[in-house]
Short mmCIF file of C-alpha atoms in Angstrom, two decimals:
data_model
loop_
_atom_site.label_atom_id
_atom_site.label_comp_id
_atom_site.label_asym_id
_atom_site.label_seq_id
_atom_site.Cartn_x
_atom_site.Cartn_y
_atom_site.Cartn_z
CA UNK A 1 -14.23 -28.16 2.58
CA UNK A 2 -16.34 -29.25 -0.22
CA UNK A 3 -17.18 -26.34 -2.35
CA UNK A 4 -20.86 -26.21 -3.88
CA UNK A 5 -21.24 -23.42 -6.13
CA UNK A 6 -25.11 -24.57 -6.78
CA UNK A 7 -25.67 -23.28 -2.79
CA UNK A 8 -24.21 -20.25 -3.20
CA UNK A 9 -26.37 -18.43 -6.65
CA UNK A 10 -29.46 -16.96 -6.68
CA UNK A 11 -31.81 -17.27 -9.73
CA UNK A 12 -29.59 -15.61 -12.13
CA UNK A 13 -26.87 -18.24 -11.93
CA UNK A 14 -24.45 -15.73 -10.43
CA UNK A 15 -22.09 -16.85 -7.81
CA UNK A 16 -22.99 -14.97 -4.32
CA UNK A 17 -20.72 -16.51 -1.83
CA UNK A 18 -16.50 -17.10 -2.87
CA UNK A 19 -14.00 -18.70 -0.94
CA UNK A 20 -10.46 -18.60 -0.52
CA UNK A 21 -8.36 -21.48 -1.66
CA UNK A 22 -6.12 -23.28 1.04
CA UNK A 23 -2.58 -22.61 1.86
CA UNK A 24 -1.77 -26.31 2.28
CA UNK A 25 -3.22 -29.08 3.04
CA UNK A 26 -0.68 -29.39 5.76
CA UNK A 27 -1.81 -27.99 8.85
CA UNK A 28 1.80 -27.77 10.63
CA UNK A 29 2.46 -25.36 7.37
CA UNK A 30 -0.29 -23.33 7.70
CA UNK A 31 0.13 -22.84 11.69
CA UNK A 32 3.81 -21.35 10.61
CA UNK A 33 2.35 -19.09 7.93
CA UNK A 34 -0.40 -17.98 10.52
CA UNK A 35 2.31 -17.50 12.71
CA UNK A 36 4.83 -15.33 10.76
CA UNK A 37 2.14 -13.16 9.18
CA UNK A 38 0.14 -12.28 12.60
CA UNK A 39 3.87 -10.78 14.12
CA UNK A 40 4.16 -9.19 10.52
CA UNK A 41 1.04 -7.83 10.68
CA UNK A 42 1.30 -6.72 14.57
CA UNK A 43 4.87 -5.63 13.96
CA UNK A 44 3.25 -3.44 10.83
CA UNK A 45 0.15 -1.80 12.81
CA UNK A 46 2.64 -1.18 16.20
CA UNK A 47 5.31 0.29 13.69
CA UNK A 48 3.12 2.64 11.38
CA UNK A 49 0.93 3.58 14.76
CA UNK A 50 3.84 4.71 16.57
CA UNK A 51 5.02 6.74 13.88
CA UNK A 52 2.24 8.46 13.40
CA UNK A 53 1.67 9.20 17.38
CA UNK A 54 5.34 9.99 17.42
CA UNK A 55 4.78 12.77 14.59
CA UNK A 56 1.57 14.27 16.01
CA UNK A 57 2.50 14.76 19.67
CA UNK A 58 6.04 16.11 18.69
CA UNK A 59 5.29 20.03 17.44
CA UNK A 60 8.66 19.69 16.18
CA UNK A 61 7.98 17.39 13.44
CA UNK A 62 4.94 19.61 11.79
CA UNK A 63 6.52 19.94 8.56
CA UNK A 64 5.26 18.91 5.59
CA UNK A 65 7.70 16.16 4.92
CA UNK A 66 6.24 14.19 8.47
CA UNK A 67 2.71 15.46 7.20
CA UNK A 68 3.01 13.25 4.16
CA UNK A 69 4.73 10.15 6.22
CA UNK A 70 1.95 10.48 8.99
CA UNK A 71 -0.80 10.02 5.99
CA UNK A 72 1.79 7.29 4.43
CA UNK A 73 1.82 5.42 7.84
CA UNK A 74 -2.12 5.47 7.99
CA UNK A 75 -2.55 4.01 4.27
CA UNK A 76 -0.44 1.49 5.54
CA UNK A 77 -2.70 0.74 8.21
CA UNK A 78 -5.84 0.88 6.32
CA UNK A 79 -3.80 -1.53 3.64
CA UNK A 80 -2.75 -4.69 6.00
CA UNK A 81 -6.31 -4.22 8.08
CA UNK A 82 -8.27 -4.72 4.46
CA UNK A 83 -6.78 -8.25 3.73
CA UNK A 84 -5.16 -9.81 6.52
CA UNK A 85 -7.46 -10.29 8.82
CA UNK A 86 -9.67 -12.09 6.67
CA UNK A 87 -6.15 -14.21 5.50
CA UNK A 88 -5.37 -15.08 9.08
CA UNK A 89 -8.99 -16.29 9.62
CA UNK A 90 -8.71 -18.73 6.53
CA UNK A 91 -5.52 -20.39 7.72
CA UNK A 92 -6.14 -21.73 10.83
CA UNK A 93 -10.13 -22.40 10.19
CA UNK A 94 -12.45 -23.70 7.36
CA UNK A 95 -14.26 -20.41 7.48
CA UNK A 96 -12.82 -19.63 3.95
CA UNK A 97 -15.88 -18.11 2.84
CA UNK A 98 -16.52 -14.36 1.71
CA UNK A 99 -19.96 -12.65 -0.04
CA UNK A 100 -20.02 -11.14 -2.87
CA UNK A 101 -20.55 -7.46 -1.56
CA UNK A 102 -17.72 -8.27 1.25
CA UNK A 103 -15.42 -9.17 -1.51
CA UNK A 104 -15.94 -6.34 -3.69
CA UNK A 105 -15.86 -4.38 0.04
CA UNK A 106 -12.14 -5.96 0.40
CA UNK A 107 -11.51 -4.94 -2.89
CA UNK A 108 -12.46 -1.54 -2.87
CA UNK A 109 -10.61 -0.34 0.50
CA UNK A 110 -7.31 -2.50 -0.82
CA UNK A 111 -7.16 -0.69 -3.96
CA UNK A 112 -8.15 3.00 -2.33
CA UNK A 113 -5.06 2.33 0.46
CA UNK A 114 -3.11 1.42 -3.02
CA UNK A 115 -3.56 3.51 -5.51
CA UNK A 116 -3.58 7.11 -2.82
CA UNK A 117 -0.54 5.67 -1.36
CA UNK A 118 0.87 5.17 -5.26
CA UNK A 119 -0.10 8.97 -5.62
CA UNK A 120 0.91 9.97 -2.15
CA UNK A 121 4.92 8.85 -2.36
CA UNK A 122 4.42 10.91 -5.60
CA UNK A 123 4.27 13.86 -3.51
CA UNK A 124 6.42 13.10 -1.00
CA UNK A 125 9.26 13.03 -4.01
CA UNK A 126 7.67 16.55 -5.00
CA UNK A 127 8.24 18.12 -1.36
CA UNK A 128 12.05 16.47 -1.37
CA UNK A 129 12.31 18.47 -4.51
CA UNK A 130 11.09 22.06 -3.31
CA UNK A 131 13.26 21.34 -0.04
CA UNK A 132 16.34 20.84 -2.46
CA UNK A 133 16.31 22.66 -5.64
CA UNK A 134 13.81 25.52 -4.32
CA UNK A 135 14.80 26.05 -0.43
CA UNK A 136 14.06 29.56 -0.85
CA UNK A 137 10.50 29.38 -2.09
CA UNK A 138 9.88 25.92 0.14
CA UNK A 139 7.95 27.76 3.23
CA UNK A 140 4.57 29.28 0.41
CA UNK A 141 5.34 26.14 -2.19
CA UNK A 142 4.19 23.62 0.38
CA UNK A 143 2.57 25.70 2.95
CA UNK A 144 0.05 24.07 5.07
CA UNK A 145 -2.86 24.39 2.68
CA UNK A 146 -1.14 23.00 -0.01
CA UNK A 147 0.14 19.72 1.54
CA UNK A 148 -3.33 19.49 2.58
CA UNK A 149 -4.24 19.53 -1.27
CA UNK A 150 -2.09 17.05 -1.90
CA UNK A 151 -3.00 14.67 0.69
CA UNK A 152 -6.78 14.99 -0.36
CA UNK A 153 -5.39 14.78 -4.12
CA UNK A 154 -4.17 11.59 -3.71
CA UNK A 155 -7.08 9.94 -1.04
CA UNK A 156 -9.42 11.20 -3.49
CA UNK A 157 -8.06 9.78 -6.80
CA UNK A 158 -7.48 6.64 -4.82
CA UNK A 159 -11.54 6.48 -3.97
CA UNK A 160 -12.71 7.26 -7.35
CA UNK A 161 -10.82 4.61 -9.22
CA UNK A 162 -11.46 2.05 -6.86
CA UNK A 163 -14.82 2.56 -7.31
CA UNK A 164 -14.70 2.24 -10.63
CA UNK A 165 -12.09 -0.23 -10.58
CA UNK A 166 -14.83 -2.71 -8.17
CA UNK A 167 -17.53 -1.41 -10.29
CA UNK A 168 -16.36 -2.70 -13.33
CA UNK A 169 -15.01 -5.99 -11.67
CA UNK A 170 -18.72 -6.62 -9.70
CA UNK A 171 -21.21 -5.46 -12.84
CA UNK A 172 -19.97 -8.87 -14.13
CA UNK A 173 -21.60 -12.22 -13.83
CA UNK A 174 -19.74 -15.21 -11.89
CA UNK A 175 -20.80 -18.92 -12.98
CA UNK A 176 -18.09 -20.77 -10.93
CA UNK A 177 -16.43 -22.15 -10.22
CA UNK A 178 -16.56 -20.16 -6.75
CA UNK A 179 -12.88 -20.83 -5.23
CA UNK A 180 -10.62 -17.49 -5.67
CA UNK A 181 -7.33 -18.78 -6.23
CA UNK A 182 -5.65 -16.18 -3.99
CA UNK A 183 -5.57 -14.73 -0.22
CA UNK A 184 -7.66 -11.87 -0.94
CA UNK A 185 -10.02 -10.59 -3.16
CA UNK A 186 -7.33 -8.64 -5.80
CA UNK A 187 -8.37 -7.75 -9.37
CA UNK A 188 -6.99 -10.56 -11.79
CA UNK A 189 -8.20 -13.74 -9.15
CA UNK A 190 -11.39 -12.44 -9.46
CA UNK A 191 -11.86 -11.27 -13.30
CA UNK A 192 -10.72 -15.12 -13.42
CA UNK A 193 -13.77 -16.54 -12.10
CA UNK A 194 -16.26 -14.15 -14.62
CA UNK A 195 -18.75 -15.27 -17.14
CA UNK A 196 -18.30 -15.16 -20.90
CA UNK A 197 -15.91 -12.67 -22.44
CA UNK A 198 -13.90 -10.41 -19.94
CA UNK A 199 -11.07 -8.46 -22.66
CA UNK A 200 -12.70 -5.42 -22.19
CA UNK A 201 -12.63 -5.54 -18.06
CA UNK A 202 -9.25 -6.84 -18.34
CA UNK A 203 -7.75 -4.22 -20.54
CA UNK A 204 -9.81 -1.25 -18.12
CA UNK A 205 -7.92 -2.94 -15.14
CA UNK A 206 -4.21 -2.93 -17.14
CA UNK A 207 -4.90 0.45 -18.11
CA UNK A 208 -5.74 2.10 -14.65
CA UNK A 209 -2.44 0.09 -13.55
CA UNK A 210 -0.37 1.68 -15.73
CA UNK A 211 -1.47 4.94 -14.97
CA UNK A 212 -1.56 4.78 -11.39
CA UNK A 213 1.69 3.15 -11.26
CA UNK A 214 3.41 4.49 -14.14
CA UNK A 215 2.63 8.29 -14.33
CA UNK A 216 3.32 8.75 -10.34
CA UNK A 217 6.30 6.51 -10.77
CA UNK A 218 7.83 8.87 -13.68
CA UNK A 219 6.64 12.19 -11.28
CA UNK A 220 9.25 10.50 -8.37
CA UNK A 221 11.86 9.81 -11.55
CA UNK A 222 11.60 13.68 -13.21
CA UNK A 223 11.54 14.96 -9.21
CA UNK A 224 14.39 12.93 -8.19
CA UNK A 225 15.87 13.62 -11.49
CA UNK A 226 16.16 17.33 -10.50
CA UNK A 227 17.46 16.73 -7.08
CA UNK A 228 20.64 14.58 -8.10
CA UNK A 229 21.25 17.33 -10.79
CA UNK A 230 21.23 19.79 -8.08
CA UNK A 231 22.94 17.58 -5.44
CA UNK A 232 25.96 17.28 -7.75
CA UNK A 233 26.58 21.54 -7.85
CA UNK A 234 26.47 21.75 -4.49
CA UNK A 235 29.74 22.90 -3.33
CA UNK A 236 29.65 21.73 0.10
CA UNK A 237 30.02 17.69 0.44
CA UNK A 238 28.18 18.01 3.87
CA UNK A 239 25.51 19.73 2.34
CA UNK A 240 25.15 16.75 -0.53
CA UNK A 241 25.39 14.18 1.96
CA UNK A 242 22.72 15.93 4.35
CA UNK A 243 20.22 16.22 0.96
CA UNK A 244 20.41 12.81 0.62
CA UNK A 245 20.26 11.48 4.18
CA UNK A 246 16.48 13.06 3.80
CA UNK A 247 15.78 11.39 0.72
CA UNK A 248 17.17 7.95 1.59
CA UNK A 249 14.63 6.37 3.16
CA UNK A 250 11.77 7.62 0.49
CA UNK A 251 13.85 6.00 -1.99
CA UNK A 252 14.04 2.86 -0.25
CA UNK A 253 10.09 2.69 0.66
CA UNK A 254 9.56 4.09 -3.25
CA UNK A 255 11.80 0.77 -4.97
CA UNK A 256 10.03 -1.71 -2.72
CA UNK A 257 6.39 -0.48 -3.26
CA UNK A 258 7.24 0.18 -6.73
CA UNK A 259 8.78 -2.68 -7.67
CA UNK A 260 6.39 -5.56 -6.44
CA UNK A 261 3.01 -3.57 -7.77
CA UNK A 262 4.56 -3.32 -11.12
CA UNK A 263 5.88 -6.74 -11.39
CA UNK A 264 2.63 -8.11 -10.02
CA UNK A 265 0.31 -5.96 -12.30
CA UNK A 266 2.01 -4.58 -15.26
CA UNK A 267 3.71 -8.04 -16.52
CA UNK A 268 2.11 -9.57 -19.15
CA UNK A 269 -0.94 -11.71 -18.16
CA UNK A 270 1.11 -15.12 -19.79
CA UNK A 271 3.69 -15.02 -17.32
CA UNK A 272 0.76 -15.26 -14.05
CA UNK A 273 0.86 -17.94 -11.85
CA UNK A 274 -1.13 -18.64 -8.93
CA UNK A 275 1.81 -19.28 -6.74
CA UNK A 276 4.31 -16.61 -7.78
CA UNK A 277 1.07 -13.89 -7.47
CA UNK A 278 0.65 -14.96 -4.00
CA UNK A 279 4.28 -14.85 -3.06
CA UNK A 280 4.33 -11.25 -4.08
CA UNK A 281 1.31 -10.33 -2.93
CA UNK A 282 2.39 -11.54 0.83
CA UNK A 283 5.56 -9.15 -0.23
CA UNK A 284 3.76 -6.13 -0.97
CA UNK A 285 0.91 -6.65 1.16
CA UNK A 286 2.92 -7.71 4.62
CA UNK A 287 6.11 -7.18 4.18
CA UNK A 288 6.63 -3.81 2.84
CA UNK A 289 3.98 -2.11 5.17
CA UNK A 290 6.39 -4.14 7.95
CA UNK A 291 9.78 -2.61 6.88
CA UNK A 292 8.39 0.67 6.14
CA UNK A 293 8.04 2.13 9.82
CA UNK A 294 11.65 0.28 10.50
CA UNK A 295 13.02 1.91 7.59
CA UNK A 296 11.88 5.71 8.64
CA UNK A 297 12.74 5.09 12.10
CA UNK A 298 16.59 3.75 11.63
CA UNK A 299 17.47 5.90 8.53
CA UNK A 300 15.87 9.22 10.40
CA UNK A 301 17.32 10.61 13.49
CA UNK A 302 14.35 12.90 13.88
CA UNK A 303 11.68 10.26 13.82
CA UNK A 304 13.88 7.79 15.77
CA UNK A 305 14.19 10.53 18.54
CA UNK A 306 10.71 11.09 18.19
CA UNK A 307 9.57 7.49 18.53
CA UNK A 308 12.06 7.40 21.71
CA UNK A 309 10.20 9.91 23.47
CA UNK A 310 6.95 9.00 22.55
CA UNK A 311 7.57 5.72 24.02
CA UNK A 312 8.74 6.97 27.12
CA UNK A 313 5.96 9.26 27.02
CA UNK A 314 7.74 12.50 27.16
CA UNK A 315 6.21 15.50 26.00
CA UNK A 316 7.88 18.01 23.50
CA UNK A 317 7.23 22.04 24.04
CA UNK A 318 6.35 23.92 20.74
CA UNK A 319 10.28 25.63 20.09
CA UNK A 320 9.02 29.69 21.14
#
């Protein structure tokens, strides 16, 4: 596909139309990569789906813990259906091509799903917390109304600096060339392909990645912190090793999410490369919305009972 950057600007020499680069120029390669990404991605939506189903048919599990992993499950929905469909497309066709507004579209919805789910497994490590060090007070510190807070805390402060975040990105000019060196439309591929001098963008978009990432990050540090303090003076060892059966599988979700957003957006901008970004992206992008759903459903007994009925499509009475 022979890009022509001339077709694709209006009057003001700004580039309206982008396009994805290839995966290969081997077609056998990019047939397996379509392959293995599609059952990722169906494996993903079945997984997270389910989970969420599970939680809302089974009275049971209306607690705020499976509040906050029902909302979790549907960022990670709204995450993988922002990018790869559009990736899948531009593997097995030359349709490669995005718009302007649909790329700063992508880019908007990918970095809300990111940045509330960033802020949202900040309070999930805040409700492990209560539950642990303040079981006495848990039932009016994360009553209903509150959790509800929280979850519109986090969707909300996930919309506003996205918007501002794609606002900042899209007020620019784009002279070519016109080929995003990338799967999706993410921040750094694009700020790439501006017009003249982009420092100040690119310092706005390293400082709303450090605190999005960083200050939720050191919330889930202080909370869990607190809860390994208070796991240690527990005098029962069942009652240690129940504490941290519930915060297991938080932890795990917390070090994968974590730790590919901050090496993809918080190293320094010398060490990018094209192919490394991509390789992590397809981590954090496919793969950890994949293993999430596994990881809640074989380290949870409750959700893996839950999941069991749902699928068998048994109904649980509300306990009288």
């Amino acid at each position: 596909m022979n890009l022509n950057c001339s077709l694709w600007q209006d009057n003001s020499m700004s580039v309206k139309l982008f396009a994805f680069t290839k995966f290969s120029e081997v077609t056998e390669q990019c047939f397996l990569l379509f392959t293995l990404i599609l059952l990722m991605f169906l494996t993903s939506l079945t997984g997270n789906a389910l989970i969420a189903l599970a939680i809302w048919t089974n009275p049971v599990l209306h607690t705020p813990m499976y509040f906050f992993l029902t909302n979790l499950s549907l960022l990670e929905i709204g995450y993988t259906c922002s990018i790869i469909p559009k990736m899948l497309q531009s593997l097995v066709s030359e349709a490669r091509g995005i718009s302007r507004e649909g790329c700063a579209m992508q880019m908007f919805f990918f970095s809300l799903f990111g940045i509330s789910e960033c802020c949202l497994l900040a309070a999930m490590a805040y409700d492990r917390y209560v539950a642990i060090c303040s079981p006495l007070h848990y039932a009016a510190r994360m009553s209903r109304e509150v959790c509800a807070q929280l979850a519109m805390v986090s969707w909300g402060v996930g919309c506003v600096v996205s918007l501002g975040q794609t606002n900042n990105i899209f007020s620019l000019d784009f002279c070519g060339p016109c080929e995003i060196d990338h799967f999706f439309c993410d921040l750094p591929p694009i700020l790439a392909l501006a017009c003249g001098d982009t420092s100040h963008n690119e310092a706005a978009v390293f400082v709303v990645a450090v605190l999005c990432i960083s200050s939720p990050f050191l919330l889930i540090v202080a909370s869990y912190g607190r809860i390994v303090a208070a796991v240690l003076f527990m005098p029962s060892p069942e009652g240690r090793q129940k504490a941290l059966s519930t915060c297991s599988s938080h932890l795990v979700v917390v070090t994968l999410f974590y730790g590919s957003a901050s090496v993809t957006y918080l190293r320094p901008k010398a060490t990018h490369s094209p192919g490394i970004d991509k390789l992590l992206a397809l981590f954090y992008t496919v793969v950890t919305s994949m293993l999430n759903p596994i990881i809640y459903s074989l380290r949870n007994k409750e959700v893996k009972a839950a999941l069991q009925r749902t699928i068998a499509g048994k109904k649980v009475l509300t306990p009288e």
